[in-house]
Tab-separated table of C-alpha atoms in Angstrom:
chain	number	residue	atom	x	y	z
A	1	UNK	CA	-2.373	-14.803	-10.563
A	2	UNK	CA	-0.541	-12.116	-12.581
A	3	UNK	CA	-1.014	-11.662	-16.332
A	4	UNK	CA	2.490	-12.466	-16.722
A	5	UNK	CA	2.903	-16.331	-17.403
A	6	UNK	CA	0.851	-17.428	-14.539
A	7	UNK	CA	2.999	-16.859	-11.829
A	8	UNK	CA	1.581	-16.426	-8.217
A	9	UNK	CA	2.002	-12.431	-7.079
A	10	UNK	CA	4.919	-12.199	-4.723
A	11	UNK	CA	6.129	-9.059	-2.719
A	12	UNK	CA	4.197	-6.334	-1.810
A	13	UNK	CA	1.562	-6.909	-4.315
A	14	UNK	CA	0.831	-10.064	-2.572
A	15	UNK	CA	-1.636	-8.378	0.177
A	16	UNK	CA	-3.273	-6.415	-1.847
A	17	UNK	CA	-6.553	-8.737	-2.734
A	18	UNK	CA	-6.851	-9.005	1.361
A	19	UNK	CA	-6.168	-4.935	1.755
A	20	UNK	CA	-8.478	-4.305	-0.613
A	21	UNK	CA	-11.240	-7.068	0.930
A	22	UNK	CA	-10.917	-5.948	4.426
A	23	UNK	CA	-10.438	-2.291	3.960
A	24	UNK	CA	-13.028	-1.983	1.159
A	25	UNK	CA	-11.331	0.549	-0.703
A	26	UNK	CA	-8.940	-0.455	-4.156
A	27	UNK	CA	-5.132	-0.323	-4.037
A	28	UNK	CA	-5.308	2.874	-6.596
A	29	UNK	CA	-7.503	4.788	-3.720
A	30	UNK	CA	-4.798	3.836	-1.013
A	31	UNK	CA	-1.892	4.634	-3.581
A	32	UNK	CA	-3.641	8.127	-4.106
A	33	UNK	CA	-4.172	8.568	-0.161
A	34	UNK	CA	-0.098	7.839	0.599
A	35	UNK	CA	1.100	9.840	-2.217
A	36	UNK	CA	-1.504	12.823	-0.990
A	37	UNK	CA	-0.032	12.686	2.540
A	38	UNK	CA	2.287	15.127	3.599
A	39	UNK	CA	4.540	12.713	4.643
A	40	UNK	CA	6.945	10.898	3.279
A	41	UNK	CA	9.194	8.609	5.110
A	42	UNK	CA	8.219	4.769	4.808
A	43	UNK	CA	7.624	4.142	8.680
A	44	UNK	CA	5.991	7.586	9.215
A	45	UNK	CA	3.153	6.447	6.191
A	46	UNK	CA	3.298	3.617	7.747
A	47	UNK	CA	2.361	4.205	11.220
A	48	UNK	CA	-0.003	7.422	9.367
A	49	UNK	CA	-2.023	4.349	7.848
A	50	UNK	CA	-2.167	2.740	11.245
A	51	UNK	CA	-3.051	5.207	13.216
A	52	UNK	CA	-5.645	7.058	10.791
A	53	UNK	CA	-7.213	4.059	8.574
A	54	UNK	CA	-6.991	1.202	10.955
A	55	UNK	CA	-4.736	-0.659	8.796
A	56	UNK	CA	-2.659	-3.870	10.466
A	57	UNK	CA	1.528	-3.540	10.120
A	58	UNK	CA	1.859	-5.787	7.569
A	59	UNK	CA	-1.123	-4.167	4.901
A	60	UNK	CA	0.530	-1.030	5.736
A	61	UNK	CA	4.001	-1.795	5.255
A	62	UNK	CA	3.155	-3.986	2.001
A	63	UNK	CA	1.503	-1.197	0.408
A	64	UNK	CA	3.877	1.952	1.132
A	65	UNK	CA	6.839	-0.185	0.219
A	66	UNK	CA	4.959	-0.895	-3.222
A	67	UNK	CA	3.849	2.541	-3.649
A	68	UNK	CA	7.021	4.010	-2.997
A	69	UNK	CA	8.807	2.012	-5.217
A	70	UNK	CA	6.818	2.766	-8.153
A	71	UNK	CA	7.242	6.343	-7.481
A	72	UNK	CA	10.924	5.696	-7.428
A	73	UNK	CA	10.775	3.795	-10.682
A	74	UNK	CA	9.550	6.629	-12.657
């Protein structure tokens, strides 16, 4: 549940409780680990998490589509 009016999570932000159970490590230490890389193109972070951290597609995906867009944002 999100602080905001008790809404479920949806997008992104939706795998994160399972990223962070099965990966052991929070969302801020992956955040911090993309943004650190050198690279920089969705599918290339993407496939970087894969290939590197033994992350599944969609925990990858879900989380460099979430941390780019906050980057974006600001």
């Amino acid at each position: 549940m999100t602080e905001n009016s008790g809404a479920a999570v949806k997008g992104p932000a939706s795998y994160f409780p399972s990223i962070e159970q099965k990966y052991g490590r929070s969302i801020a230490d992956w955040q911090e680990l993309v943004r650190s890389s050198p690279l920089t193109r969705h599918m290339e972070l993407v496939g970087w998490l894969k290939a590197e951290h033994g992350m599944g597609h969609g925990h990858a995906n879900a989380l460099v589509a979430h941390t780019l867009a906050e980057d974006k944002a600001k």
